[in-house]
Coordinates of C-alpha atoms in Angstrom, one line a residue:
M10 CA -23.5 -47.3 -15.9
E11 CA -25.6 -48.2 -18.9
L12 CA -26.8 -45.8 -21.7
H13 CA -30.6 -45.8 -22.3
H14 CA -33.0 -43.6 -24.2
I15 CA -35.8 -42.7 -21.8
P16 CA -39.0 -40.8 -22.7
L17 CA -39.2 -37.2 -21.4
D18 CA -42.3 -37.9 -19.3
H19 CA -40.6 -40.7 -17.5
L20 CA -38.0 -38.3 -16.0
K21 CA -38.1 -35.7 -13.2
V22 CA -35.4 -33.8 -11.3
S23 CA -34.3 -35.6 -8.2
A24 CA -34.8 -33.9 -4.8
L25 CA -31.1 -34.6 -4.3
N26 CA -30.1 -32.6 -7.4
M27 CA -28.0 -29.7 -6.3
R28 CA -30.3 -27.1 -7.8
H29 CA -33.6 -28.9 -7.2
S30 CA -35.1 -26.2 -4.9
R31 CA -34.3 -23.3 -7.2
R32 CA -36.6 -21.7 -9.7
K33 CA -36.8 -22.8 -13.3
P34 CA -33.4 -22.3 -14.9
D35 CA -32.6 -20.0 -17.8
V36 CA -31.8 -22.2 -20.7
S37 CA -31.7 -19.6 -23.5
D38 CA -28.0 -20.1 -24.0
I39 CA -28.3 -23.9 -24.7
L40 CA -31.8 -24.0 -26.3
P41 CA -30.7 -23.2 -29.9
S42 CA -28.0 -25.9 -29.9
I43 CA -30.3 -28.6 -28.4
R44 CA -33.1 -27.6 -30.8
Q45 CA -30.8 -28.1 -33.7
R46 CA -28.6 -31.0 -32.6
G47 CA -30.5 -32.6 -29.7
I48 CA -28.9 -33.7 -26.5
I49 CA -25.4 -34.9 -27.0
Q50 CA -24.2 -35.2 -23.3
P51 CA -26.3 -37.8 -21.5
L52 CA -28.2 -37.1 -18.3
L53 CA -27.2 -38.9 -15.1
V54 CA -30.3 -40.7 -13.7
K55 CA -31.3 -43.3 -11.2
P56 CA -34.5 -45.4 -10.9
N57 CA -36.9 -43.8 -8.4
G58 CA -39.0 -46.9 -7.5
K59 CA -41.7 -46.3 -10.0
P60 CA -41.5 -48.7 -13.0
D61 CA -39.4 -47.3 -15.9
H62 CA -39.3 -43.8 -14.2
Y63 CA -36.1 -42.1 -13.2
D64 CA -34.8 -39.2 -11.2
I65 CA -32.3 -36.8 -12.8
Y66 CA -29.1 -36.1 -10.7
A67 CA -27.1 -34.2 -13.4
G68 CA -28.5 -32.6 -16.5
R69 CA -31.3 -30.4 -15.1
R70 CA -30.9 -27.6 -17.6
R71 CA -30.8 -30.0 -20.6
F72 CA -34.0 -31.6 -19.2
F73 CA -35.8 -28.2 -19.0
A74 CA -34.6 -27.2 -22.5
M75 CA -36.1 -30.4 -23.9
K76 CA -39.4 -29.8 -22.0
S77 CA -39.6 -26.4 -23.7
I78 CA -39.0 -28.0 -27.2
A79 CA -41.4 -30.8 -26.5
K80 CA -44.1 -28.3 -25.5
D81 CA -43.7 -26.3 -28.7
A82 CA -43.8 -29.5 -30.8
D83 CA -46.4 -31.3 -28.7
S84 CA -44.2 -34.3 -28.6
N85 CA -42.6 -36.7 -26.0
P86 CA -39.0 -37.1 -27.2
V87 CA -36.6 -39.7 -25.7
L88 CA -33.4 -38.4 -24.0
P89 CA -30.0 -40.2 -23.7
C90 CA -29.4 -41.1 -20.1
L91 CA -26.7 -42.9 -18.1
I92 CA -28.4 -45.0 -15.5
L93 CA -26.4 -45.2 -12.2
D94 CA -25.9 -48.8 -11.1
K95 CA -27.4 -49.3 -7.6
N96 CA -25.1 -46.6 -6.2
E97 CA -25.5 -45.1 -2.8
D98 CA -27.4 -41.8 -2.7
V99 CA -24.3 -40.0 -1.7
D100 CA -22.6 -40.9 -4.9
A101 CA -25.6 -39.6 -6.9
V102 CA -25.6 -36.4 -5.0
E103 CA -21.8 -36.1 -5.6
A104 CA -22.3 -36.6 -9.4
S105 CA -24.9 -33.8 -9.4
I106 CA -22.8 -31.4 -7.5
L107 CA -19.6 -32.1 -9.5
E108 CA -21.4 -31.5 -12.8
N109 CA -23.1 -28.3 -11.6
T110 CA -20.0 -26.9 -10.0
A111 CA -18.0 -27.5 -13.2
R112 CA -20.6 -25.5 -15.1
V113 CA -21.5 -22.6 -12.8
G114 CA -19.9 -21.8 -9.4
P115 CA -22.6 -22.3 -6.8
D116 CA -23.4 -19.6 -4.3
E117 CA -22.9 -20.1 -0.5
M118 CA -26.4 -21.5 0.0
E119 CA -26.2 -24.0 -2.9
Q120 CA -22.8 -25.2 -1.5
Y121 CA -24.4 -25.4 2.0
E122 CA -27.3 -27.5 0.7
A123 CA -25.0 -29.7 -1.3
F124 CA -22.5 -30.3 1.4
K125 CA -25.2 -30.9 4.0
R126 CA -26.7 -33.6 1.8
L127 CA -23.4 -35.3 1.6
A128 CA -22.8 -34.8 5.4
D129 CA -26.3 -36.3 6.1
K130 CA -25.2 -39.4 4.0
G131 CA -22.2 -39.8 6.3
R132 CA -19.5 -38.0 4.4
D133 CA -17.1 -36.2 6.8
V134 CA -15.6 -32.7 6.3
T135 CA -12.3 -34.1 5.0
G136 CA -14.1 -36.3 2.5
I137 CA -16.3 -33.4 1.2
A138 CA -13.3 -31.1 0.9
E139 CA -11.2 -33.7 -1.1
T140 CA -14.2 -34.4 -3.4
F141 CA -14.6 -30.8 -4.5
G142 CA -11.0 -29.6 -4.2
V143 CA -11.8 -27.0 -1.5
T144 CA -10.3 -26.4 1.9
E145 CA -11.8 -28.0 5.0
L146 CA -12.4 -24.5 6.4
T147 CA -14.6 -23.7 3.3
V148 CA -16.7 -26.8 4.1
K149 CA -16.9 -25.8 7.7
R150 CA -18.0 -22.3 6.8
R151 CA -20.7 -23.6 4.5
L152 CA -22.0 -26.1 7.0
A153 CA -22.1 -23.4 9.6
L154 CA -25.1 -22.0 7.7
A155 CA -27.0 -24.9 9.3
N156 CA -27.1 -22.7 12.4
L157 CA -29.2 -20.1 10.6
L158 CA -33.0 -19.9 11.1
P159 CA -34.8 -21.5 8.2
A160 CA -36.5 -18.1 7.4
I161 CA -33.0 -16.5 7.0
R162 CA -31.8 -19.3 4.7
K163 CA -35.0 -18.9 2.6
A164 CA -34.5 -15.1 2.4
F165 CA -31.0 -15.7 1.1
A166 CA -32.2 -18.4 -1.4
D167 CA -34.8 -15.8 -2.6
D168 CA -32.0 -13.2 -3.1
E169 CA -33.4 -10.9 -0.4
I170 CA -30.1 -10.8 1.5
D171 CA -26.5 -11.1 0.2
G172 CA -23.8 -13.6 1.1
R173 CA -21.8 -11.3 3.4
T174 CA -24.9 -10.7 5.5
V175 CA -25.7 -14.5 5.7
T176 CA -22.1 -15.4 6.7
A177 CA -22.1 -12.6 9.4
L178 CA -25.3 -14.0 10.8
T179 CA -23.6 -17.4 11.5
L180 CA -21.9 -15.5 14.4
A181 CA -25.3 -14.8 16.0
T182 CA -27.2 -16.8 18.6
E183 CA -30.6 -18.0 17.6
A184 CA -32.2 -15.1 19.7
R185 CA -30.0 -12.5 17.9
Q186 CA -30.9 -14.0 14.6
A187 CA -34.6 -13.7 15.4
E188 CA -34.1 -10.1 16.5
W189 CA -32.3 -9.3 13.2
L190 CA -35.0 -11.1 11.2
A191 CA -37.7 -9.0 12.8
L192 CA -35.8 -5.9 11.7
H193 CA -35.4 -7.3 8.2
Q194 CA -39.1 -8.0 7.9
S195 CA -40.2 -4.7 9.4
D196 CA -41.4 -1.9 7.2
D197 CA -40.1 0.8 9.5
E198 CA -36.9 -0.5 11.0
Y199 CA -33.4 -0.8 9.5
A200 CA -31.6 -4.2 9.5
P201 CA -27.8 -3.8 9.4
T202 CA -26.0 -5.8 6.7
G203 CA -22.4 -6.8 5.8
Q204 CA -19.7 -5.4 8.0
R205 CA -22.2 -3.2 9.9
L206 CA -24.0 -6.3 10.8
K207 CA -20.9 -7.7 12.5
A208 CA -20.6 -4.5 14.5
W209 CA -24.3 -4.7 15.5
L210 CA -23.8 -8.3 16.7
C211 CA -20.8 -7.2 18.8
G212 CA -22.5 -4.3 20.5
G213 CA -21.4 -1.6 17.9
E214 CA -17.7 -2.6 17.4
H215 CA -16.2 -5.5 15.5
I216 CA -12.8 -6.0 17.1
T217 CA -10.8 -9.2 16.3
T218 CA -8.6 -10.9 18.8
D219 CA -5.4 -10.2 16.9
K220 CA -5.8 -6.5 17.8
A221 CA -5.2 -7.1 21.5
I222 CA -1.8 -6.1 22.9
F223 CA -2.7 -7.7 26.3
P224 CA -2.7 -11.5 27.1
L225 CA -5.9 -12.9 25.8
E226 CA -6.3 -15.0 28.9
D227 CA -6.8 -11.8 30.9
Y228 CA -10.1 -11.2 29.0
S229 CA -13.0 -12.8 30.8
G230 CA -15.7 -12.0 28.2
A231 CA -17.0 -14.1 25.4
V232 CA -15.1 -14.5 22.1
L233 CA -17.2 -15.2 19.0
S234 CA -15.8 -17.8 16.7
D235 CA -15.8 -16.3 13.2
L236 CA -15.4 -19.1 10.6
F237 CA -15.3 -16.4 7.9
G238 CA -12.3 -14.5 9.3
E239 CA -8.9 -15.6 10.6
H240 CA -9.5 -14.5 14.2
G241 CA -12.2 -14.5 16.8
V242 CA -14.2 -11.4 17.7
F243 CA -14.6 -9.8 21.1
A244 CA -18.2 -10.0 22.1
D245 CA -17.8 -7.3 24.8
A246 CA -16.1 -4.3 23.3
D247 CA -16.1 -2.3 26.5
L248 CA -14.3 -5.0 28.3
F249 CA -11.8 -5.2 25.5
W250 CA -11.1 -1.5 25.7
S251 CA -10.6 -1.6 29.4
H252 CA -7.8 -4.2 28.9
Q253 CA -6.4 -2.5 25.8
N254 CA -6.2 0.9 27.5
A255 CA -4.4 -0.6 30.5
A256 CA -1.9 -2.2 28.2
V257 CA -1.5 1.1 26.3
A258 CA -0.9 3.0 29.6
S259 CA 1.9 0.4 30.5
L260 CA 3.4 1.0 27.1
R261 CA 3.4 4.8 27.6
D262 CA 5.0 4.4 31.0
A263 CA 7.7 2.2 29.5
Y264 CA 8.6 4.8 26.9
V265 CA 8.8 7.5 29.6
A266 CA 11.1 5.3 31.7
K267 CA 13.4 4.9 28.7
G268 CA 14.0 8.7 28.7
W269 CA 11.7 10.0 26.0
A270 CA 10.7 13.6 26.5
D271 CA 7.0 12.8 26.4
C272 CA 4.6 10.0 25.3
N273 CA 1.2 11.2 24.0
V274 CA -1.7 8.8 23.8
L275 CA -4.1 10.2 21.2
D276 CA -7.9 10.1 21.5
R277 CA -9.3 6.9 20.2
G278 CA -10.1 7.3 16.5
R279 CA -7.8 10.3 16.0
Y280 CA -5.2 9.8 13.4
F281 CA -1.5 10.9 13.9
E282 CA -0.9 13.7 11.4
R283 CA 2.5 12.7 10.3
W284 CA 2.6 15.5 7.7
N285 CA 2.5 18.1 10.6
H286 CA 5.4 16.5 12.4
V287 CA 9.2 16.3 11.9
K288 CA 11.4 13.4 12.9
A289 CA 13.5 14.1 16.0
A290 CA 15.8 11.7 18.0
K291 CA 15.3 11.0 21.7
K292 CA 18.3 13.2 22.6
E293 CA 16.8 16.1 20.5
G294 CA 13.6 16.1 22.5
G295 CA 11.7 13.7 20.2
K296 CA 8.3 12.5 21.5
I297 CA 6.2 9.3 21.3
F298 CA 2.7 9.4 19.9
I299 CA 0.4 6.3 20.4
E300 CA -2.5 6.1 18.0
L301 CA -5.6 3.9 18.7
R302 CA -7.9 3.0 15.9
D303 CA -11.6 2.2 16.4
S304 CA -10.7 -1.2 14.9
G305 CA -8.6 -1.9 18.1
D306 CA -5.3 -1.4 16.3
V307 CA -2.5 0.3 18.3
M308 CA 0.2 2.2 16.3
V309 CA 3.3 3.7 17.9
H310 CA 5.1 6.7 16.2
E311 CA 8.6 7.1 17.7
G312 CA 10.6 10.3 17.6
Y313 CA 8.6 13.2 16.4
I314 CA 8.0 16.9 17.2
T315 CA 5.4 19.2 15.7
E316 CA 6.2 21.3 12.6
A317 CA 5.6 24.4 14.7
E318 CA 8.1 23.3 17.3
H319 CA 10.6 22.5 14.6
R320 CA 10.3 26.0 13.2
R321 CA 10.7 27.6 16.6
R322 CA 13.9 25.6 17.1
Q323 CA 15.3 26.6 13.8
K324 CA 14.5 30.3 14.4
K325 CA 16.1 30.2 17.8
A326 CA 19.2 28.5 16.4
M327 CA 19.6 31.1 13.7
G328 CA 19.0 34.0 16.1
D329 CA 16.4 35.6 13.7
D330 CA 14.8 38.8 14.9
D331 CA 11.1 39.7 14.4
S332 CA 11.7 42.0 11.5
T333 CA 8.7 42.1 9.2
T334 CA 10.4 43.9 6.3
P335 CA 9.3 42.0 3.1
S336 CA 12.1 40.4 1.1
P337 CA 12.3 40.5 -2.7
K338 CA 10.6 37.7 -4.6
P339 CA 13.2 34.9 -5.4
E340 CA 14.1 34.6 -9.0
L341 CA 13.8 30.8 -8.8
T342 CA 10.7 28.9 -8.0
N343 CA 10.8 26.1 -5.3
P344 CA 11.1 23.3 -8.0
A345 CA 14.0 25.3 -9.6
Q346 CA 15.7 25.8 -6.3
T347 CA 15.4 22.0 -5.6
Y348 CA 16.9 21.3 -9.1
V349 CA 19.9 23.6 -8.4
E350 CA 20.3 22.4 -4.8
L351 CA 20.5 18.7 -5.8
H352 CA 23.0 19.4 -8.6
R353 CA 25.2 21.5 -6.2
H354 CA 24.8 18.8 -3.6
A355 CA 25.8 16.0 -6.0
A356 CA 28.9 18.0 -7.1
V357 CA 30.0 18.9 -3.5
R358 CA 29.7 15.4 -2.2
A359 CA 31.5 14.0 -5.2
A360 CA 34.3 16.5 -4.5
L361 CA 34.2 15.4 -0.8
L362 CA 35.3 12.0 -1.8
S363 CA 38.8 13.3 -2.5
A364 CA 39.0 15.3 0.8
P365 CA 38.9 12.7 3.6
A366 CA 40.3 15.2 6.2
V367 CA 37.4 17.5 5.6
A368 CA 35.0 14.5 5.7
L369 CA 36.4 13.4 9.1
R370 CA 35.8 16.9 10.6
L371 CA 32.3 17.0 9.1
T372 CA 31.6 13.6 10.6
V373 CA 32.6 14.9 14.1
A374 CA 30.5 18.0 13.6
H375 CA 27.5 15.9 12.7
M376 CA 28.0 13.7 15.7
I377 CA 28.2 16.6 18.0
G378 CA 25.6 19.0 16.5
G379 CA 23.3 16.6 14.8
S380 CA 21.2 17.3 11.7
A381 CA 17.9 16.3 10.2
L382 CA 19.8 13.4 8.7
W383 CA 22.0 12.2 11.5
Q384 CA 20.1 9.2 12.7
T385 CA 21.8 8.1 10.4
R386 CA 20.3 7.8 7.0
A387 CA 21.3 8.7 3.4
E388 CA 20.1 11.9 1.7
P389 CA 17.0 10.9 -0.2
Q390 CA 17.4 13.5 -3.0
V391 CA 13.6 14.0 -3.1
T392 CA 12.0 16.1 -5.8
R393 CA 8.5 16.4 -7.2
K394 CA 9.8 16.8 -10.7
D395 CA 10.7 13.7 -12.7
E396 CA 12.8 15.8 -15.0
T397 CA 15.0 17.0 -12.1
A398 CA 15.5 13.4 -10.8
D399 CA 16.4 12.2 -14.3
S400 CA 18.9 15.1 -14.7
V401 CA 20.7 14.5 -11.4
A402 CA 20.7 10.7 -12.0
G403 CA 22.4 11.3 -15.4
S404 CA 25.1 13.7 -14.2
A405 CA 28.8 12.9 -14.1
A406 CA 29.0 13.7 -10.4
Q407 CA 26.2 11.3 -9.5
A408 CA 27.8 8.6 -11.7
A409 CA 31.1 9.0 -9.8
F410 CA 29.3 8.7 -6.5
D411 CA 27.3 5.6 -7.6
A412 CA 30.5 3.9 -8.7
E413 CA 32.2 4.6 -5.4
Q414 CA 29.1 3.2 -3.6
V415 CA 29.5 -0.2 -5.4
E416 CA 33.1 -0.3 -4.2
I417 CA 32.2 0.5 -0.6
L418 CA 29.4 -2.1 -0.5
A419 CA 31.9 -4.7 -1.8
R420 CA 34.5 -3.8 0.8
L421 CA 31.9 -4.1 3.6
G422 CA 30.6 -7.4 2.2
F423 CA 27.1 -5.9 1.8
E424 CA 24.8 -7.0 -1.1
A425 CA 24.9 -4.6 -3.9
H426 CA 21.1 -4.3 -4.0
G427 CA 20.9 -0.6 -4.7
H428 CA 20.4 0.5 -1.1
S429 CA 22.6 3.1 0.6
V430 CA 25.7 2.1 2.5
T431 CA 24.1 3.9 5.5
R432 CA 21.5 1.5 7.0
S433 CA 20.7 2.8 10.4
N434 CA 17.8 0.9 11.9
G435 CA 18.4 1.2 15.7
D436 CA 19.7 -2.3 15.8
D437 CA 23.0 -2.6 17.7
W438 CA 23.6 -6.0 16.0
R439 CA 24.0 -4.1 12.7
V440 CA 26.5 -1.7 14.3
A441 CA 28.5 -4.6 15.9
E442 CA 28.5 -6.6 12.7
T443 CA 29.8 -3.7 10.6
F444 CA 32.4 -2.8 13.3
A445 CA 33.7 -6.3 13.2
K446 CA 34.3 -5.9 9.4
L447 CA 36.0 -2.6 9.9
I448 CA 38.5 -4.0 12.3
A449 CA 39.9 -6.2 9.6
L450 CA 40.4 -3.2 7.2
T451 CA 43.4 -0.8 7.1
D452 CA 43.2 2.8 8.2
D453 CA 43.1 3.9 4.7
E454 CA 40.2 1.6 3.8
V455 CA 38.3 2.7 6.9
M456 CA 38.9 6.4 6.1
R457 CA 37.6 5.8 2.6
I458 CA 34.4 4.3 4.0
L459 CA 34.0 7.1 6.5
T460 CA 34.5 9.6 3.7
F461 CA 31.8 8.0 1.6
V462 CA 29.3 7.7 4.5
M463 CA 29.8 11.4 5.3
A464 CA 29.1 12.3 1.7
E465 CA 26.1 10.0 1.6
T466 CA 24.6 11.6 4.7
L467 CA 25.3 15.2 3.7
Q468 CA 22.0 17.0 3.7
S469 CA 20.9 18.7 0.5
G470 CA 19.6 22.3 0.5
T471 CA 21.7 23.5 3.5
C472 CA 24.4 26.1 4.0
V473 CA 26.8 23.2 4.7
V474 CA 26.8 22.2 1.0
E475 CA 27.6 25.8 0.1
Q476 CA 30.3 26.0 2.8
I477 CA 32.1 22.9 1.7
G478 CA 31.8 23.7 -2.0
C479 CA 33.5 27.0 -1.4
H480 CA 36.1 25.5 0.8
L481 CA 37.0 22.8 -1.7
A482 CA 36.7 25.3 -4.6
V483 CA 34.3 22.9 -6.4
D484 CA 34.2 23.4 -10.2
M485 CA 31.1 22.0 -11.7
T486 CA 32.2 22.6 -15.3
G487 CA 33.3 19.0 -15.7
S488 CA 30.3 17.4 -14.0
Y489 CA 27.4 19.6 -15.1
A490 CA 26.1 21.2 -18.3
P491 CA 22.7 23.1 -18.5
D492 CA 20.0 20.9 -19.9
D493 CA 16.4 21.4 -21.0
A494 CA 15.2 20.7 -17.4
F495 CA 17.2 23.7 -16.2
F496 CA 15.9 26.1 -18.8
D497 CA 12.3 24.9 -18.3
L498 CA 12.5 25.5 -14.5
V499 CA 14.0 29.0 -14.6
R500 CA 10.9 31.2 -14.9
S501 CA 12.1 34.8 -14.0
K502 CA 12.2 36.8 -17.2
A503 CA 14.7 39.3 -15.6
A504 CA 17.0 36.4 -14.7
V505 CA 16.7 34.8 -18.2
N506 CA 17.7 38.1 -19.8
A507 CA 20.6 38.6 -17.5
I508 CA 21.8 35.0 -18.3
L509 CA 21.5 35.9 -22.0
A510 CA 23.6 38.9 -21.5
E511 CA 26.2 36.8 -19.7
I512 CA 26.4 34.1 -22.4
G513 CA 25.6 36.1 -25.5
G514 CA 26.6 39.6 -24.6
K515 CA 24.7 42.7 -23.6
A516 CA 23.8 43.7 -27.1
V517 CA 22.0 40.4 -27.7
A518 CA 20.2 40.6 -24.4
D519 CA 19.1 44.2 -25.0
A520 CA 17.9 43.4 -28.5
N521 CA 15.6 40.8 -27.1
V522 CA 14.6 42.5 -23.8
S523 CA 10.9 42.7 -24.9
A524 CA 10.8 39.1 -26.3
T525 CA 9.0 36.5 -24.3
T526 CA 10.9 34.3 -21.8
K527 CA 10.3 31.4 -24.2
V528 CA 12.0 33.2 -27.1
Q529 CA 15.0 34.2 -25.0
K530 CA 15.4 30.6 -23.7
G531 CA 15.4 29.5 -27.3
I532 CA 18.3 31.8 -28.0
L533 CA 20.1 30.5 -24.9
R534 CA 19.7 27.0 -26.2
D535 CA 21.2 28.1 -29.6
F536 CA 24.2 29.4 -27.7
M537 CA 24.6 26.1 -25.9
T538 CA 24.4 24.1 -29.1
G539 CA 26.0 26.5 -31.5
E540 CA 23.0 26.4 -33.8
N541 CA 21.2 29.1 -35.8
G542 CA 24.3 31.1 -36.3
R543 CA 25.1 31.5 -32.6
A544 CA 28.7 30.9 -31.3
K545 CA 28.7 27.9 -29.1
A546 CA 29.4 28.8 -25.4
E547 CA 32.0 26.2 -24.5
G548 CA 32.3 25.5 -20.8
W549 CA 29.7 28.0 -19.8
L550 CA 28.2 27.4 -16.3
P551 CA 25.2 29.4 -14.9
G552 CA 26.0 31.3 -11.7
Y553 CA 23.7 29.0 -9.8
F554 CA 26.3 26.2 -10.2
R555 CA 29.3 28.2 -9.2
F556 CA 31.0 28.3 -5.8
P557 CA 30.4 30.8 -4.4
L558 CA 26.8 31.1 -5.7
E559 CA 26.1 33.9 -8.2
T560 CA 22.6 35.1 -9.0
Y561 CA 21.2 37.6 -11.5
T562 CA 18.6 39.8 -9.9
P563 CA 18.1 41.6 -6.6
G564 CA 15.6 38.9 -5.6
G565 CA 18.3 36.3 -5.4
A566 CA 17.7 32.6 -5.5
G567 CA 15.6 32.1 -2.3
R568 CA 17.1 29.6 0.1
L569 CA 20.1 29.2 -2.1
T570 CA 21.0 32.8 -1.6
E571 CA 20.3 32.5 2.2
N572 CA 22.6 29.5 2.4
A573 CA 25.3 31.4 0.5
R574 CA 25.0 34.3 2.9
K575 CA 25.4 32.0 5.9
A576 CA 28.4 30.3 4.4
A577 CA 30.1 33.6 3.5
H578 CA 29.5 34.8 7.1
L579 CA 31.1 31.7 8.5
A580 CA 34.1 32.0 6.2
S581 CA 34.7 35.5 7.3
P582 CA 33.7 35.8 11.0
P583 CA 33.6 39.3 12.4
A584 CA 36.8 40.5 14.1
T585 CA 37.0 40.4 17.9
D586 CA 38.9 42.6 20.3

């Protein structure tokens, strides 16, 4: 290439320039610089057959900026230009596209026009893709726009329709494009766009081939090739659903044959309300629910019963009558009960680590009777309060449990990645693999692992925790001390005053009986820290953390009191004749 200075009126934009067909460009961003300094970066030009006249392949915006300046000054300046040496047109086109692409990312139609010019000059898809550093699929997608009616391409170039609509129209036959174009140009009709357009083209539903759970060769209808998605699209939605429903029916029959109590196929489009169901194993009467989305997706939910059925089973198991006598309001809110339950749970299962004989019997009881956790999986220790989670995580009982978990993981050869030791997933290979490791261990080592797994799967918030805590005479004094989270969660003023009487004496409690709950909690904190002239209460433990449970008002502590009642009943069964 040679550098020449060519008069402005001897230059024009080449028809092969990438943006030749677009309206006059906005040059406001470069105009001040060119007005002050002139053109620094030369234009790329090529002789156009007219003596001393040239076509511009790269530098269109600089050319228009100089035209504006020349018009204001009534002059004909010369512009620095690099003249291409007898190159093929394809190289000139490539130079234009590369410069424009580096400056502003072209839209779909500009890419199509540019790629098509190169393709018309003999450049194949691979060559075009390598030139611009894009995938071959991108090139194919852009070249697919050649299938569009000229009127549709023009509407896109004029910003009347967006890129998603244009790419969706590449799925359509020429007749369907014409039908859509008529809607688009009508003043009274609505033309679908974007995702709705794909559904319109496919008869109302846009279902991709990856959604089928039946062999695709069984489908005899047309499949639209969607270059803008990873999968094809079923052109006949009704035919798809006839095959999909047959496959779902076979899936349902297979579950029933495996012994599931029931397999429910939900109406298409109806979501499975997981929040209204409870997990239940097959042997506990768990059911299968198959969910079909309008998108064609099939989702299977294994082992669930409704929340209402779960409550009926619990009521029947407890032998509750139909008494409607209202019970006193619990002194602890639900978050406070969860806080106490998790701390009691942590202490009991930590104590369980030193009682393998009890753990063995508990394991047998869980295997026979089952529980909400016996699938098996670890107690999740769920709470909505971050303060409760932090408090339990920082307790001595939890630290002892976590330390033992590390040891057990090492003995079993599991990666210490923070997961539970219990890893039930219904895979018999996992069971066989673990069993093979246990064979090589001594009885004492196996018993230690069994004890830990029983502690890990001991369900929080149950009478079993209370029962074991009482049986083992768990003393939480060494593993728990009341913290701010505890005092913040106890909201009952009567309970707070009773606790104040217990820790500071009746006189102190009576003297502050009309004070706010906040003030009384402040006094309790002073007793805990020994500040503001209060005698420090060494080793004091709230009744909520004692075994058996102790509460402070007639209302009790909600489910904590109920669990304590059950445990006491089981510890002292009625005499028989």
